[in-house]
Short mmCIF file of C-alpha atoms in Angstrom, two decimals:
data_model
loop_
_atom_site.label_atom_id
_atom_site.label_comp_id
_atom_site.label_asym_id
_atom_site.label_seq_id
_atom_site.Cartn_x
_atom_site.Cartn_y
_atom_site.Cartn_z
CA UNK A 1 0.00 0.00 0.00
CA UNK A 2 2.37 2.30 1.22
CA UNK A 3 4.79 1.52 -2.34
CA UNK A 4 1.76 2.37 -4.63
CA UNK A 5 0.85 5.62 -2.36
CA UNK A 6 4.62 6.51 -3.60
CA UNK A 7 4.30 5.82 -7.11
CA UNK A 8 1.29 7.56 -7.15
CA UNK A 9 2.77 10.53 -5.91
CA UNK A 10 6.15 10.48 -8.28
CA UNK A 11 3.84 10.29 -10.90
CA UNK A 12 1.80 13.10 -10.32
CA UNK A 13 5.02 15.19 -10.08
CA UNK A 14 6.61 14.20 -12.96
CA UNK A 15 2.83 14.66 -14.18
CA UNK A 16 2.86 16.70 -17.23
CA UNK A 17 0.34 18.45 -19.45
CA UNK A 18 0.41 17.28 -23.12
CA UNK A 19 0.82 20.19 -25.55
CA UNK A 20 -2.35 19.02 -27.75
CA UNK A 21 -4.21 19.49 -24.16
CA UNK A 22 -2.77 22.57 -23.61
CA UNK A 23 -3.99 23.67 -26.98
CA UNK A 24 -7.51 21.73 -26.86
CA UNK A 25 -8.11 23.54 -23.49
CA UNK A 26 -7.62 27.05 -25.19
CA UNK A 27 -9.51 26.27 -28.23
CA UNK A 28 -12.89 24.98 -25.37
CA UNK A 29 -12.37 28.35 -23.80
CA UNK A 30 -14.84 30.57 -23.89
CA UNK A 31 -13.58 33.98 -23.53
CA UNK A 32 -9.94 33.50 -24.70
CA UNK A 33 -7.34 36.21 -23.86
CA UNK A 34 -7.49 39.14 -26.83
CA UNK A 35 -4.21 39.49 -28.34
CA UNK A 36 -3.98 43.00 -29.28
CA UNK A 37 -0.23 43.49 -29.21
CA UNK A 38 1.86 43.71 -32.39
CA UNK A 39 5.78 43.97 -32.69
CA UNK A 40 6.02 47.36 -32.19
CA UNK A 41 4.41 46.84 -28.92
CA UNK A 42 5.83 43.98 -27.91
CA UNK A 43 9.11 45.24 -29.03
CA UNK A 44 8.94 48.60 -26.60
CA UNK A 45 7.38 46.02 -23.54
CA UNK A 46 10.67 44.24 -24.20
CA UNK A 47 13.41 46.55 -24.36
CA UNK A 48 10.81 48.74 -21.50
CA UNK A 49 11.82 46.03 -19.30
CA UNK A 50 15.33 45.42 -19.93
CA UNK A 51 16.72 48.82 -20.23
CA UNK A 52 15.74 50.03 -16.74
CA UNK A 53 17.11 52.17 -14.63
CA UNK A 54 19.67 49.71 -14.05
CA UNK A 55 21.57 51.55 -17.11
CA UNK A 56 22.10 54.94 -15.60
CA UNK A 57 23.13 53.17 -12.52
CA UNK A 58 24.51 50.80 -12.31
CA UNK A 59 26.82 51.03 -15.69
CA UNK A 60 28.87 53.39 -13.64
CA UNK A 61 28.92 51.54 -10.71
CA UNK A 62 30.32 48.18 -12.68
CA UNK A 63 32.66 50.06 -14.08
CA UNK A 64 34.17 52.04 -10.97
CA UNK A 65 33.95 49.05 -9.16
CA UNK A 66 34.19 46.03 -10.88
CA UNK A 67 35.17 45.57 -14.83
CA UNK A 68 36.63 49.63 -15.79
CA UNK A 69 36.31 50.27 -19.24
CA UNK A 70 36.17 46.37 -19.73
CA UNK A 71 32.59 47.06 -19.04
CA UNK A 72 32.11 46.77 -23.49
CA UNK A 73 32.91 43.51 -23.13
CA UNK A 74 31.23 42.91 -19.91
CA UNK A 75 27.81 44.03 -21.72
CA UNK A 76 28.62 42.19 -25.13
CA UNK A 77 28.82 38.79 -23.08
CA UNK A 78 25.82 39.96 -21.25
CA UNK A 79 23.78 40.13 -24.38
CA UNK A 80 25.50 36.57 -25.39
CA UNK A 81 23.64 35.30 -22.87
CA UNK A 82 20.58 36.78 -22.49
CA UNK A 83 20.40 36.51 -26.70
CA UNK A 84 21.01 32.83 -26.33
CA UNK A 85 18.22 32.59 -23.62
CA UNK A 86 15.64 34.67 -25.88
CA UNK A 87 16.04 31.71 -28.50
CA UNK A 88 15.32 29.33 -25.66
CA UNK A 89 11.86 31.27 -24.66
CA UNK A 90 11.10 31.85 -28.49
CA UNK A 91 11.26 28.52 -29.44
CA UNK A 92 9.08 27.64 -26.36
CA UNK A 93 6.52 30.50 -27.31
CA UNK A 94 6.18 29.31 -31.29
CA UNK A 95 5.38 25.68 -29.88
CA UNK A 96 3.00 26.51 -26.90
CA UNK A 97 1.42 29.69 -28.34
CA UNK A 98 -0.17 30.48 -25.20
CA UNK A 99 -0.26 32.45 -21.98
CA UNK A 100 1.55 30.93 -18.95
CA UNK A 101 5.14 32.01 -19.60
CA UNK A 102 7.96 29.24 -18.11
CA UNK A 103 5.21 27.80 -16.08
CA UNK A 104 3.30 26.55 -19.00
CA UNK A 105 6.38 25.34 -20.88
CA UNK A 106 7.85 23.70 -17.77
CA UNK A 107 4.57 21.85 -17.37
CA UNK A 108 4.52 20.64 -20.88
CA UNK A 109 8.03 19.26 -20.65
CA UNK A 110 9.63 19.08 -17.33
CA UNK A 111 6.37 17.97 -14.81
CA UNK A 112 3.67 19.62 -12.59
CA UNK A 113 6.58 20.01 -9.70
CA UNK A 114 8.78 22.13 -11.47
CA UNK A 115 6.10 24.08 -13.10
CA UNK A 116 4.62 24.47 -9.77
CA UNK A 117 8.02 25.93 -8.23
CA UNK A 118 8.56 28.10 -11.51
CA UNK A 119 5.03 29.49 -11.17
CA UNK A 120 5.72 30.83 -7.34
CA UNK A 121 8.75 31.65 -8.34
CA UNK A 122 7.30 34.10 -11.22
CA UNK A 123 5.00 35.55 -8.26
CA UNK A 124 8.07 36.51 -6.01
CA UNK A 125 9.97 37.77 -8.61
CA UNK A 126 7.52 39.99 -9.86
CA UNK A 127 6.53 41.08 -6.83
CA UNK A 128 9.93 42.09 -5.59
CA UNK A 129 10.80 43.74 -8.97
CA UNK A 130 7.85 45.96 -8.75
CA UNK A 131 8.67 47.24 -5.01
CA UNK A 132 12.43 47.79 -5.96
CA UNK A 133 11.58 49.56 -9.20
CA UNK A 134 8.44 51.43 -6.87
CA UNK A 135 11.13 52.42 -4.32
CA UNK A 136 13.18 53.21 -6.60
CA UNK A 137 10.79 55.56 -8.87
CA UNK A 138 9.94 57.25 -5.36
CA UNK A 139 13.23 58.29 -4.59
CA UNK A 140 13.72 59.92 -7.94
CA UNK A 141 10.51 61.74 -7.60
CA UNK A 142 11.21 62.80 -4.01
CA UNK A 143 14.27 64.46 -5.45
CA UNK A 144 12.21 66.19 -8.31
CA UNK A 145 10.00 67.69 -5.72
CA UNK A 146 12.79 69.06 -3.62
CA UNK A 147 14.80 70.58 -6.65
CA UNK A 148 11.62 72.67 -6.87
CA UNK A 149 11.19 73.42 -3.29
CA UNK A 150 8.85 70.95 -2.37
CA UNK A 151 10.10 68.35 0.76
CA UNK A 152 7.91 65.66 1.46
CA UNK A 153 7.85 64.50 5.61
CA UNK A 154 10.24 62.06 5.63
CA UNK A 155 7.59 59.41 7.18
CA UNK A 156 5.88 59.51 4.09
CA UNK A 157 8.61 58.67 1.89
CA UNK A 158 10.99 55.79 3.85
CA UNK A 159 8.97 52.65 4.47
CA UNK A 160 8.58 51.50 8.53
CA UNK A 161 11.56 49.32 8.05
CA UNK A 162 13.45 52.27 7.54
CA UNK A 163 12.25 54.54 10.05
CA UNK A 164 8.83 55.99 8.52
CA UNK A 165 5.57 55.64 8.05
CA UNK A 166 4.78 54.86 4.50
CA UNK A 167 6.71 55.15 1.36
CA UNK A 168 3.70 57.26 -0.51
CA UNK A 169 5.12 58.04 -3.88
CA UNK A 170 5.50 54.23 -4.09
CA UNK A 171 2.09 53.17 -3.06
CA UNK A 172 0.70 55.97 -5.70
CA UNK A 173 2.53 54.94 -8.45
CA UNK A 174 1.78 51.19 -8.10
CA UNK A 175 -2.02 51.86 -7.62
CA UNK A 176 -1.45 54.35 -10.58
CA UNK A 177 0.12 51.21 -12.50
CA UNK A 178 -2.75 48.83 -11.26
CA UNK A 179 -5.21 50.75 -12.64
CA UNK A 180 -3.95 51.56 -15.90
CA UNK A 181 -3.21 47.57 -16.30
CA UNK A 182 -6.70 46.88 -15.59
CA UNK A 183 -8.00 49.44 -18.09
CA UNK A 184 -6.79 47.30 -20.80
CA UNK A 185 -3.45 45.95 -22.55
CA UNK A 186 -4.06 48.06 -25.54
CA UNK A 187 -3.77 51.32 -23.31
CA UNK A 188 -1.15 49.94 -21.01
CA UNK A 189 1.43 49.48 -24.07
CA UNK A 190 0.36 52.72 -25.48
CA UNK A 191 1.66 54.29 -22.42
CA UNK A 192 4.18 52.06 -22.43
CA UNK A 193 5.33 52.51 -25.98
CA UNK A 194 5.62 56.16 -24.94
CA UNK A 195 7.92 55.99 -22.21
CA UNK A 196 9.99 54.05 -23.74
CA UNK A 197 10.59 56.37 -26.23
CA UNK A 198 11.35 58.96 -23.67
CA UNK A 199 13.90 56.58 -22.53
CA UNK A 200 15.42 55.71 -25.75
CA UNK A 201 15.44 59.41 -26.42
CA UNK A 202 17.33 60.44 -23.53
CA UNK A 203 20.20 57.74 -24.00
CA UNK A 204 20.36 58.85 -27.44
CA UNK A 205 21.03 62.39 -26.47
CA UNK A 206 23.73 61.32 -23.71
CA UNK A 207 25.05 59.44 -27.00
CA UNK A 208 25.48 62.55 -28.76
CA UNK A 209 26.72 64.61 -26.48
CA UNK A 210 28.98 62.05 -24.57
CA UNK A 211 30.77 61.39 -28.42
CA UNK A 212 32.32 64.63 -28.64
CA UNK A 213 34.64 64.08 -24.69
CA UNK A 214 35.81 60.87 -25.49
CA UNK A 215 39.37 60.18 -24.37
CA UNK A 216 41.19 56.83 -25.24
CA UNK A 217 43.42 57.66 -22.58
CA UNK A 218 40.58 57.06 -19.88
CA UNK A 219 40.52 53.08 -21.49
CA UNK A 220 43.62 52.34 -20.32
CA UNK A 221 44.24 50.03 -18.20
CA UNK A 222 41.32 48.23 -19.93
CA UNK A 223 40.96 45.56 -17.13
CA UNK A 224 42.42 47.25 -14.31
CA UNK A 225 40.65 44.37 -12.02
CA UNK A 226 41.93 41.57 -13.73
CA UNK A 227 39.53 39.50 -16.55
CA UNK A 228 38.56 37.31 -12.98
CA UNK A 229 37.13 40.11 -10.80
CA UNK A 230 36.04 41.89 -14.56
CA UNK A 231 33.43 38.64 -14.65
CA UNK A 232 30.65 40.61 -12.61
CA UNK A 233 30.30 42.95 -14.48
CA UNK A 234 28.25 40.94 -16.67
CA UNK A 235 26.27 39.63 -13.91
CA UNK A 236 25.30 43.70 -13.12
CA UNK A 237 25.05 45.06 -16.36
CA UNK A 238 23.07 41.86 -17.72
CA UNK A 239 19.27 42.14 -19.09
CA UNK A 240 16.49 41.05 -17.40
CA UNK A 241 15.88 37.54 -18.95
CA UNK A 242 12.20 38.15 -16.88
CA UNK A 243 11.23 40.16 -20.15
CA UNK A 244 11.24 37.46 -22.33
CA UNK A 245 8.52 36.03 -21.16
CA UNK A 246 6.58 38.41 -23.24
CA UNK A 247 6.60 36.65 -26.40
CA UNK A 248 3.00 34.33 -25.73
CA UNK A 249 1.96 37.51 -26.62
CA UNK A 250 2.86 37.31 -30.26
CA UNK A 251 0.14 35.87 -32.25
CA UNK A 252 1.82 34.46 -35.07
CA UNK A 253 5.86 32.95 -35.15
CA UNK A 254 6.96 35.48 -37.85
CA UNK A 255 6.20 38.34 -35.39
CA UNK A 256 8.08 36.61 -32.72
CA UNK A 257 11.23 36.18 -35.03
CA UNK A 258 10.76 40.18 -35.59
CA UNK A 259 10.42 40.64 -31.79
CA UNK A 260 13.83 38.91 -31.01
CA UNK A 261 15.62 40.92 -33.53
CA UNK A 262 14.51 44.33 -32.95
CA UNK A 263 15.25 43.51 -29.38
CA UNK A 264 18.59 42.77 -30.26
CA UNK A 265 19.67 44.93 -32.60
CA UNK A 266 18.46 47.90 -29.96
CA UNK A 267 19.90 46.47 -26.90
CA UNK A 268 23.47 46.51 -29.05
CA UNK A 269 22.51 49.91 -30.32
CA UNK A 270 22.02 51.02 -27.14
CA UNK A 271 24.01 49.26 -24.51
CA UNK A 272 27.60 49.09 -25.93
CA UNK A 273 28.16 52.55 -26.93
CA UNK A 274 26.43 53.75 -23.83
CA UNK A 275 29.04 51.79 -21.28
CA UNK A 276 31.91 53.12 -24.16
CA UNK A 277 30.80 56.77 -23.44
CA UNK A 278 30.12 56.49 -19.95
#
């Protein structure tokens, strides 16, 4: 009794969902999810995601700390990587065409454990992405207030952990967030699209301006850690491989092949001649 109570519980975790039930089950629903996104879109939710704020900070951090001016090659292995791991979530989006990110392809291929422990593990890492970038987006706008003469109590800015109250600017902008998700995905990427641009814009200009001070004298020593200690700086100036779980969205395989390139060929655009000007 007790050896068939075991097999019966190995083989409901190594349990997985056959991809023709995966697709039956979408096909029986009756209010499927709209896909309204195209590559444009889904190309700005990408590269939204990736380039962060993580680029105005902590390039020069990597570099004063970590890799120097090494920090080129630290963010061309970076994109190695995360490149390589796009074609890993692009060929699992053109076979399971569906919502469910890694959890849905895990439980497809690897069993209902796994996709279990990759579905929490999507929860917690959204969850503390959003509160770092909301913390983060607070302190920037706390700043922008007090350049203008407006200071906020500092109980309303820190969170309790820290000393305050409650960290408003953070609670606004994620209700502010909330609500604009649940308006719809069309207006969310609109919005989205927009910023992005802003973003995109800005580096651009830093681009332009930074090109006229270079110095090749400030590239040498190129490694002044060594190529060892250099090794995390790919690790802090690498993309958020989280972002590439947009592709599901894509309706059709050609767009996704589009996706992957335009998110490559920007991230390059961007990335290595921002670190070579920074």
């Amino acid at each position: 009794m007790l050896t068939t109570d075991r097999n019966s519980v190995n083989d409901a975790i190594r349990r997985v969902l056959p991809i023709s039930s995966i697709m039956g089950e979408i096909e029986r629903t009756e209010a499927p999810l709209k896909r309204t996104l195209n590559v444009v879109s889904i190309t700005a939710m990408g590269i939204g995601a990736i380039v962060g704020t993580g680029i105005f900070v902590l390039t020069g951090v990597a570099a004063a700390r970590y890799a120097g001016p090494g920090l080129i090659l630290s963010f061309i292995v970076a994109g190695i990587v995360s490149g390589l791991a796009a074609l890993c979530y692009a060929e699992f989006a053109s076979i399971v065409p569906i919502a469910g990110s890694a959890y849905t392809y895990s439980y497809a291929t690897l069993g209902e454990l796994i996709a279990w422990i990759i579905g929490w593990d999507l929860i917690l890492e959204y969850a503390v992405g959003a509160a770092a970038v909301s913390i983060g987006w607070s302190g920037y706008f706390t700043d922008l207030l007090h350049t203008i003469g407006i200071i906020l109590p500092k109980a309303l800015t820190i969170s309790p952990f820290s000393g305050g109250v409650v960290n408003l600017p953070a609670v606004i902008i994620i209700l502010l967030i909330t609500g604009l998700l649940i308006r719809g995905t069309s207006e969310s990427s609109t919005v989205n699209t927009v910023i992005v641009a802003i973003k995109i814009a800005v580096i651009l200009f830093f681009l332009v301006v930074g090109f006229g001070h270079i110095n090749p004298a400030n590239w040498s020593p190129f490694l002044p850690f060594g190529p060892g200690v250099s090794c995390v700086g790919p690790a802090l100036s690498s993309s958020r491989i989280s972002a590439l779980t947009r592709f599901p969205l894509l309706r059709r395989r050609p767009k996704i092949r589009r996706a992957i390139c335009h998110w490559g060929l920007s991230l390059a655009w961007l990335s290595v001649p921002f670190s070579t000007f920074w």
